[in-house]
Short mmCIF file of C-alpha atoms and ligand atoms in Angstrom, two decimals:
data_model
loop_
_atom_site.label_atom_id
_atom_site.label_comp_id
_atom_site.label_asym_id
_atom_site.label_seq_id
_atom_site.Cartn_x
_atom_site.Cartn_y
_atom_site.Cartn_z
CA UNK A 1 -33.77 -11.17 24.08
CA UNK A 2 -31.67 -8.48 25.67
CA UNK A 3 -28.89 -7.29 23.39
CA UNK A 4 -25.49 -7.05 25.10
CA UNK A 5 -23.52 -4.11 23.83
CA UNK A 6 -19.81 -4.20 24.54
CA UNK A 7 -18.06 -0.84 24.62
CA UNK A 8 -15.55 -0.46 21.75
CA UNK A 9 -12.38 -1.03 23.76
CA UNK A 10 -13.78 -4.06 25.64
CA UNK A 11 -14.93 -5.57 22.37
CA UNK A 12 -11.51 -5.13 20.83
CA UNK A 13 -9.81 -6.67 23.88
CA UNK A 14 -12.17 -9.65 23.80
CA UNK A 15 -11.59 -10.13 20.10
CA UNK A 16 -7.84 -9.95 20.31
CA UNK A 17 -7.57 -12.16 23.38
CA UNK A 18 -9.31 -14.86 21.30
CA UNK A 19 -7.00 -14.44 18.34
CA UNK A 20 -3.51 -14.87 19.64
CA UNK A 21 -2.02 -17.46 17.24
CA UNK A 22 0.60 -15.03 15.94
CA UNK A 23 2.40 -12.43 18.02
CA UNK A 24 0.96 -9.05 17.07
CA UNK A 25 3.41 -6.47 15.75
CA UNK A 26 4.47 -3.88 18.30
CA UNK A 27 2.26 -0.80 17.98
CA UNK A 28 3.98 2.48 17.22
CA UNK A 29 4.02 4.58 20.44
CA UNK A 30 1.89 7.75 20.44
CA UNK A 31 3.76 11.05 20.16
CA UNK A 32 3.67 13.33 23.22
CA UNK A 33 2.51 16.36 21.19
CA UNK A 34 1.78 16.77 17.49
CA UNK A 35 5.16 16.30 15.84
CA UNK A 36 6.47 18.62 13.11
CA UNK A 37 5.97 15.76 10.67
CA UNK A 38 5.17 12.08 10.46
CA UNK A 39 5.62 9.65 7.60
CA UNK A 40 4.85 5.96 7.10
CA UNK A 41 5.63 3.73 4.13
CA UNK A 42 4.92 0.20 2.98
CA UNK A 43 6.34 -2.05 0.31
CA UNK A 44 3.65 -4.72 0.32
CA UNK A 45 2.22 -7.31 2.74
CA UNK A 46 1.94 -11.09 2.54
CA UNK A 47 3.64 -14.36 3.40
CA UNK A 48 6.98 -12.76 4.13
CA UNK A 49 8.88 -15.14 6.41
CA UNK A 50 12.32 -14.91 7.96
CA UNK A 51 13.08 -18.50 6.94
CA UNK A 52 12.42 -17.71 3.25
CA UNK A 53 14.70 -14.68 3.24
CA UNK A 54 18.48 -14.75 2.73
CA UNK A 55 20.45 -12.25 4.85
CA UNK A 56 21.43 -10.42 1.64
CA UNK A 57 17.85 -10.12 0.47
CA UNK A 58 16.69 -8.95 3.88
CA UNK A 59 19.46 -6.38 3.88
CA UNK A 60 18.46 -5.08 0.42
CA UNK A 61 14.84 -4.63 1.49
CA UNK A 62 15.84 -2.89 4.72
CA UNK A 63 18.17 -0.57 2.83
CA UNK A 64 15.57 0.20 0.15
CA UNK A 65 12.89 1.00 2.71
CA UNK A 66 15.35 3.15 4.60
CA UNK A 67 16.31 5.11 1.47
CA UNK A 68 12.66 5.64 0.54
CA UNK A 69 11.91 6.89 4.04
CA UNK A 70 14.83 9.31 3.82
CA UNK A 71 13.41 10.83 0.60
CA UNK A 72 10.10 11.66 2.27
CA UNK A 73 11.53 12.59 5.65
CA UNK A 74 14.00 15.04 4.13
CA UNK A 75 11.20 16.83 2.27
CA UNK A 76 9.09 17.05 5.44
CA UNK A 77 12.03 18.08 7.64
CA UNK A 78 12.73 20.96 5.28
CA UNK A 79 9.16 22.20 5.50
CA UNK A 80 7.97 20.55 2.27
CA UNK A 81 4.41 19.38 1.76
CA UNK A 82 3.00 15.97 2.57
CA UNK A 83 1.95 15.66 -1.09
CA UNK A 84 5.53 16.15 -2.29
CA UNK A 85 6.79 13.69 0.33
CA UNK A 86 4.26 11.07 -0.75
CA UNK A 87 4.89 11.52 -4.47
CA UNK A 88 8.70 11.54 -4.21
CA UNK A 89 8.88 8.60 -1.80
CA UNK A 90 6.65 6.52 -4.06
CA UNK A 91 8.59 7.59 -7.16
CA UNK A 92 11.75 6.23 -5.53
CA UNK A 93 10.02 2.95 -4.68
CA UNK A 94 8.61 2.69 -8.23
CA UNK A 95 12.14 2.98 -9.61
CA UNK A 96 13.45 0.29 -7.25
CA UNK A 97 13.17 -3.17 -8.87
CA UNK A 98 12.57 -4.90 -5.52
CA UNK A 99 8.97 -3.71 -5.36
CA UNK A 100 5.86 -4.51 -7.37
CA UNK A 101 5.37 -0.98 -8.67
CA UNK A 102 6.94 0.75 -11.67
CA UNK A 103 10.16 -1.13 -12.43
CA UNK A 104 9.75 -4.58 -10.88
CA UNK A 105 5.99 -4.72 -11.44
CA UNK A 106 4.38 -8.14 -11.83
CA UNK A 107 3.30 -9.44 -15.24
CA UNK A 108 -0.19 -9.85 -16.63
CA UNK A 109 -1.44 -13.06 -18.21
CA UNK A 110 -0.22 -11.75 -21.58
CA UNK A 111 3.25 -10.98 -20.21
CA UNK A 112 2.80 -7.20 -19.95
CA UNK A 113 3.11 -4.75 -17.04
CA UNK A 114 -0.06 -2.80 -16.30
CA UNK A 115 0.42 -0.20 -13.61
CA UNK A 116 -2.06 1.41 -11.22
CA UNK A 117 -1.59 4.33 -8.80
CA UNK A 118 -3.49 6.90 -6.79
CA UNK A 119 -2.84 9.91 -4.60
CA UNK A 120 -5.05 12.01 -2.33
CA UNK A 121 -4.58 15.43 -0.76
CA UNK A 122 -6.09 15.56 2.73
CA UNK A 123 -6.30 19.37 2.73
CA UNK A 124 -8.56 19.65 -0.31
CA UNK A 125 -9.81 16.05 -0.61
CA UNK A 126 -8.80 16.22 -4.23
CA UNK A 127 -7.59 12.93 -5.64
CA UNK A 128 -6.03 11.51 -8.79
CA UNK A 129 -5.74 7.94 -10.01
CA UNK A 130 -4.58 5.96 -13.01
CA UNK A 131 -5.18 2.36 -13.99
CA UNK A 132 -3.65 -0.08 -16.50
CA UNK A 133 -0.97 2.27 -17.83
CA UNK A 134 1.91 0.58 -19.64
CA UNK A 135 4.31 3.30 -20.76
CA UNK A 136 4.32 5.77 -17.87
CA UNK A 137 7.59 5.59 -15.95
CA UNK A 138 6.17 6.87 -12.69
CA UNK A 139 2.42 6.27 -12.40
CA UNK A 140 2.23 8.18 -9.09
CA UNK A 141 3.34 11.36 -10.87
CA UNK A 142 0.67 10.83 -13.48
CA UNK A 143 -1.92 10.29 -10.71
CA UNK A 144 -0.88 13.61 -9.21
CA UNK A 145 -1.15 15.30 -12.61
CA UNK A 146 -4.68 13.89 -13.02
CA UNK A 147 -5.53 15.42 -9.64
CA UNK A 148 -3.97 18.80 -10.34
CA UNK A 149 -4.35 19.28 -14.08
CA UNK A 150 -7.54 17.52 -15.10
CA UNK A 151 -11.17 17.93 -14.06
CA UNK A 152 -11.26 14.18 -13.34
CA UNK A 153 -10.20 11.74 -10.62
CA UNK A 154 -9.58 8.46 -12.45
CA UNK A 155 -8.11 7.87 -15.93
CA UNK A 156 -7.25 4.48 -17.39
CA UNK A 157 -5.39 2.82 -20.26
CA UNK A 158 -4.67 4.62 -23.51
CA UNK A 159 -6.55 7.76 -22.46
CA UNK A 160 -4.41 8.07 -19.35
CA UNK A 161 -1.27 7.66 -21.47
CA UNK A 162 -2.49 10.31 -23.89
CA UNK A 163 -3.09 12.66 -20.95
CA UNK A 164 0.44 11.86 -19.72
CA UNK A 165 1.97 12.73 -23.10
CA UNK A 166 0.00 15.97 -23.29
CA UNK A 167 1.18 16.98 -19.83
CA UNK A 168 4.87 16.27 -20.23
CA UNK A 169 4.92 13.19 -17.98
CA UNK A 170 7.91 10.92 -18.67
CA UNK A 171 7.02 7.94 -20.86
CA UNK A 172 9.24 4.90 -21.23
CA UNK A 173 9.73 1.74 -23.23
CA UNK A 174 7.72 -0.98 -21.42
CA UNK A 175 11.00 -2.97 -21.20
CA UNK A 176 12.00 -0.60 -18.37
CA UNK A 177 9.58 -2.43 -16.06
CA UNK A 178 11.01 -5.93 -16.74
CA UNK A 179 12.63 -7.97 -13.97
CA UNK A 180 13.56 -11.64 -14.26
CA UNK A 181 12.08 -12.54 -10.88
CA UNK A 182 8.60 -11.27 -11.80
CA UNK A 183 8.82 -12.93 -15.20
CA UNK A 184 9.72 -16.24 -13.56
CA UNK A 185 6.77 -15.86 -11.16
CA UNK A 186 4.43 -15.56 -14.15
CA UNK A 187 5.95 -18.66 -15.78
CA UNK A 188 5.52 -20.60 -12.53
CA UNK A 189 1.86 -19.65 -12.17
CA UNK A 190 1.10 -20.45 -15.79
CA UNK A 191 2.89 -23.81 -15.57
CA UNK A 192 0.81 -24.68 -12.48
CA UNK A 193 -2.34 -23.66 -14.32
CA UNK A 194 -1.38 -25.86 -17.25
CA UNK A 195 -1.12 -28.78 -14.80
CA UNK A 196 -4.52 -27.67 -13.55
CA UNK A 197 -3.44 -27.81 -9.93
CA UNK A 198 -5.11 -24.43 -9.52
CA UNK A 199 -3.56 -24.18 -6.08
CA UNK A 200 -1.25 -21.26 -6.57
CA UNK A 201 -2.54 -18.01 -5.19
CA UNK A 202 -1.75 -15.26 -7.66
CA UNK A 203 -1.08 -12.76 -4.95
CA UNK A 204 1.00 -15.09 -2.81
CA UNK A 205 3.26 -15.86 -5.70
CA UNK A 206 3.54 -12.29 -6.86
CA UNK A 207 6.01 -11.80 -3.96
CA UNK A 208 4.17 -8.63 -3.05
CA UNK A 209 5.69 -5.24 -3.22
CA UNK A 210 2.86 -2.78 -3.81
CA UNK A 211 4.15 0.49 -2.39
CA UNK A 212 2.51 3.27 -0.44
CA UNK A 213 3.15 6.31 1.68
CA UNK A 214 1.14 8.44 4.11
CA UNK A 215 2.44 11.70 5.53
CA UNK A 216 1.65 14.66 7.79
CA UNK A 217 3.50 17.93 7.17
CA UNK A 218 4.27 20.83 9.49
CA UNK A 219 1.16 22.71 8.32
CA UNK A 220 -1.01 19.83 9.50
CA UNK A 221 -1.79 18.63 5.98
CA UNK A 222 -2.15 14.91 5.35
CA UNK A 223 -1.62 13.03 2.08
CA UNK A 224 -1.52 9.41 0.96
CA UNK A 225 -0.58 7.52 -2.19
CA UNK A 226 -0.28 3.96 -3.46
CA UNK A 227 1.31 2.39 -6.56
CA UNK A 228 1.31 -1.19 -7.87
CA UNK A 229 1.64 -3.63 -10.73
CA UNK A 230 -1.35 -5.50 -9.24
CA UNK A 231 -1.37 -9.29 -9.19
CA UNK A 232 0.69 -11.72 -11.24
CA UNK A 233 -1.23 -13.25 -14.17
CA UNK A 234 -4.09 -10.74 -13.91
CA UNK A 235 -6.36 -10.55 -16.98
CA UNK A 236 -8.98 -8.44 -18.64
CA UNK A 237 -7.52 -5.12 -17.45
CA UNK A 238 -8.21 -6.15 -13.86
CA UNK A 239 -7.83 -3.26 -11.43
CA UNK A 240 -7.18 -3.80 -7.73
CA UNK A 241 -7.73 -1.46 -4.82
CA UNK A 242 -4.52 0.55 -5.19
CA UNK A 243 -5.89 3.09 -7.69
CA UNK A 244 -9.36 3.15 -6.12
CA UNK A 245 -9.88 6.14 -3.85
CA UNK A 246 -11.49 4.97 -0.60
CA UNK A 247 -10.26 1.39 -1.09
CA UNK A 248 -6.46 1.53 -1.44
CA UNK A 249 -5.88 5.21 -0.68
CA UNK A 250 -7.64 7.88 1.36
CA UNK A 251 -6.68 11.15 3.04
CA UNK A 252 -8.60 13.82 4.86
CA UNK A 253 -7.17 16.46 7.19
CA UNK A 254 -9.98 15.91 9.72
CA UNK A 255 -8.69 12.43 10.58
CA UNK A 256 -6.08 10.41 8.70
CA UNK A 257 -4.17 9.41 5.58
CA UNK A 258 -4.17 5.71 4.64
CA UNK A 259 -2.44 3.52 2.03
CA UNK A 260 -3.30 -0.18 1.73
CA UNK A 261 -1.75 -3.34 0.34
CA UNK A 262 -3.24 -6.78 0.04
CA UNK A 263 -5.80 -8.82 -1.86
CA UNK A 264 -7.34 -5.93 -3.75
CA UNK A 265 -10.77 -7.38 -4.39
CA UNK A 266 -11.45 -7.45 -0.63
CA UNK A 267 -10.06 -3.98 -0.08
CA UNK A 268 -12.42 -2.67 -2.78
CA UNK A 269 -15.45 -4.52 -1.42
CA UNK A 270 -14.93 -3.25 2.11
CA UNK A 271 -13.72 0.25 1.16
CA UNK A 272 -10.85 -0.31 3.57
CA UNK A 273 -9.02 3.04 3.54
CA UNK A 274 -12.27 5.00 3.82
CA UNK A 275 -13.53 2.65 6.53
CA UNK A 276 -10.59 3.60 8.76
CA UNK A 277 -11.41 7.28 8.25
CA UNK A 278 -15.14 6.68 8.88
CA UNK A 279 -14.53 4.82 12.16
CA UNK A 280 -12.42 7.71 13.40
CA UNK A 281 -14.81 10.45 12.34
CA UNK A 282 -18.20 8.84 12.94
CA UNK A 283 -17.33 6.61 15.89
CA UNK A 284 -14.50 8.55 17.51
CA UNK A 285 -12.06 5.61 17.41
CA UNK A 286 -8.34 6.23 17.71
CA UNK A 287 -6.25 5.61 14.59
CA UNK A 288 -4.89 2.36 15.95
CA UNK A 289 -8.28 1.01 17.09
CA UNK A 290 -9.82 1.88 13.73
CA UNK A 291 -7.01 0.12 11.83
CA UNK A 292 -7.16 -2.94 14.09
CA UNK A 293 -10.92 -3.23 13.70
CA UNK A 294 -10.76 -3.01 9.91
CA UNK A 295 -7.66 -5.13 9.27
CA UNK A 296 -7.65 -7.66 12.08
CA UNK A 297 -11.37 -8.13 12.53
CA UNK A 298 -13.40 -7.20 9.46
CA UNK A 299 -10.88 -8.29 6.83
CA UNK A 300 -9.91 -11.42 8.75
CA UNK A 301 -13.57 -12.45 9.02
CA UNK A 302 -14.07 -11.86 5.31
CA UNK A 303 -10.83 -13.58 4.25
CA UNK A 304 -9.07 -10.49 2.95
CA UNK A 305 -5.32 -10.72 3.48
CA UNK A 306 -3.12 -7.64 3.69
CA UNK A 307 -2.49 -4.50 5.65
CA UNK A 308 -2.15 -0.75 5.65
CA UNK A 309 -0.10 2.14 6.88
CA UNK A 310 -1.75 5.26 8.25
CA UNK A 311 -0.90 8.60 9.82
CA UNK A 312 -3.42 10.74 11.67
CA UNK A 313 -3.77 14.49 12.12
CA UNK A 314 -1.99 14.33 15.50
CA UNK A 315 0.98 12.42 14.13
CA UNK A 316 -0.06 8.98 15.37
CA UNK A 317 1.09 6.18 13.11
CA UNK A 318 -0.38 2.74 12.51
CA UNK A 319 1.28 -0.10 10.58
CA UNK A 320 -1.37 -2.83 10.75
CA UNK A 321 -1.52 -6.12 8.86
CA UNK A 322 -3.07 -9.56 9.12
CA UNK A 323 -0.52 -11.37 6.95
CA UNK A 324 2.80 -12.83 8.04
CA UNK A 325 4.76 -9.76 7.19
CA UNK A 326 4.67 -6.31 5.67
CA UNK A 327 7.61 -4.29 4.37
CA UNK A 328 7.14 -1.09 6.30
CA UNK A 329 8.71 1.87 8.02
CA UNK A 330 7.98 5.17 9.71
CA UNK A 331 9.69 8.32 10.84
CA UNK A 332 8.95 11.28 13.09
CA UNK A 333 11.43 13.79 14.51
CA UNK A 334 13.92 11.73 16.53
CA UNK A 335 12.27 8.40 15.66
CA UNK A 336 12.76 6.05 12.75
CA UNK A 337 12.17 2.35 12.14
CA UNK A 338 12.08 -0.08 9.22
CA UNK A 339 10.54 -3.55 9.64
CA UNK A 340 9.62 -6.63 7.65
CA UNK A 341 8.30 -9.43 9.84
CA UNK A 342 5.38 -9.64 12.23
CA UNK A 343 7.33 -9.95 15.45
CA UNK A 344 9.15 -6.64 15.13
N1 LIG B 1 -3.50 -4.50 -3.57
C1 LIG B 1 -2.82 -4.86 -4.79
C2 LIG B 1 -3.83 -5.28 -5.81
O1 LIG B 1 -4.75 -5.99 -5.47
C3 LIG B 1 -1.81 -5.95 -4.61
C4 LIG B 1 -0.96 -5.90 -3.37
O2 LIG B 1 -1.06 -4.96 -2.59
O3 LIG B 1 -0.16 -6.84 -3.16
O4 LIG B 1 -3.66 -4.97 -6.97
#
């Protein structure tokens, strides 16, 4: 039988014309020339609906995303590095109780907060990651220290905390991470489990809020980072994609910087962040086509809910997700936008 090969763009058009249940989010327009900087952020993806959101809550998320974006944009505007922009933006989001990272992280089955983070430098392809840390105030800073001050990429648990103490990273009482909303979410999931309804999706009820940032600086260097508390009611030191280089985070100056959010097991299985990079480098896809193919085709087919933010070496930006919403924003010189819902 003769195999019919559709060219990439035609295939994408065919696929998307068959999948029009939800209005797609407006793509970010391409810059005319490489901008002096570009930055994109996310604060988690999932079933985020206008009808479930009070105007006050919506306003707090918009304001928080806007403040986080300002942190990174100011660094980049002043000639700072993409790595500093990524680390400082994520640090701000980790300290904000609205998001599932640092303060505001979701609770494990045992009622603890176990935090995961990773960062990658597109210029050197060095990376640092930490998993299941419980006393580190800003896991993204520890991930950067692992990258810069250790011969390793990935440290977990007590060893990671020991490394933090030895390297002057701020430690905190685990109570710092507590928020009533996340605690209540754990109680709700456990009560449902006790009734054996088994219907509650741990990620859906975690109210999302993993945070991430991708940036391009004026030297053309890309960087990406991601930080999370993972999923509500997680057990057995479960790690998601966020601290896994190639799954939740990836950056390489030859193509793009990517930070993901979503159902971590799928993002690990399909090496999502690296897949975007590979499609660009090996197949010559544009940033947006690569992100669409991975998030709205591959992940949809496999059942993996979530999204990603990405910046490429020419300053293109993609904010792509297959869930109902994603807290997100981006900035380039003269351009700036913060969004929550799909139809924005
Ligand atoms: N990706 C995170 C994890 O699986 C959760 C999220 O992004 O909502 O741990």
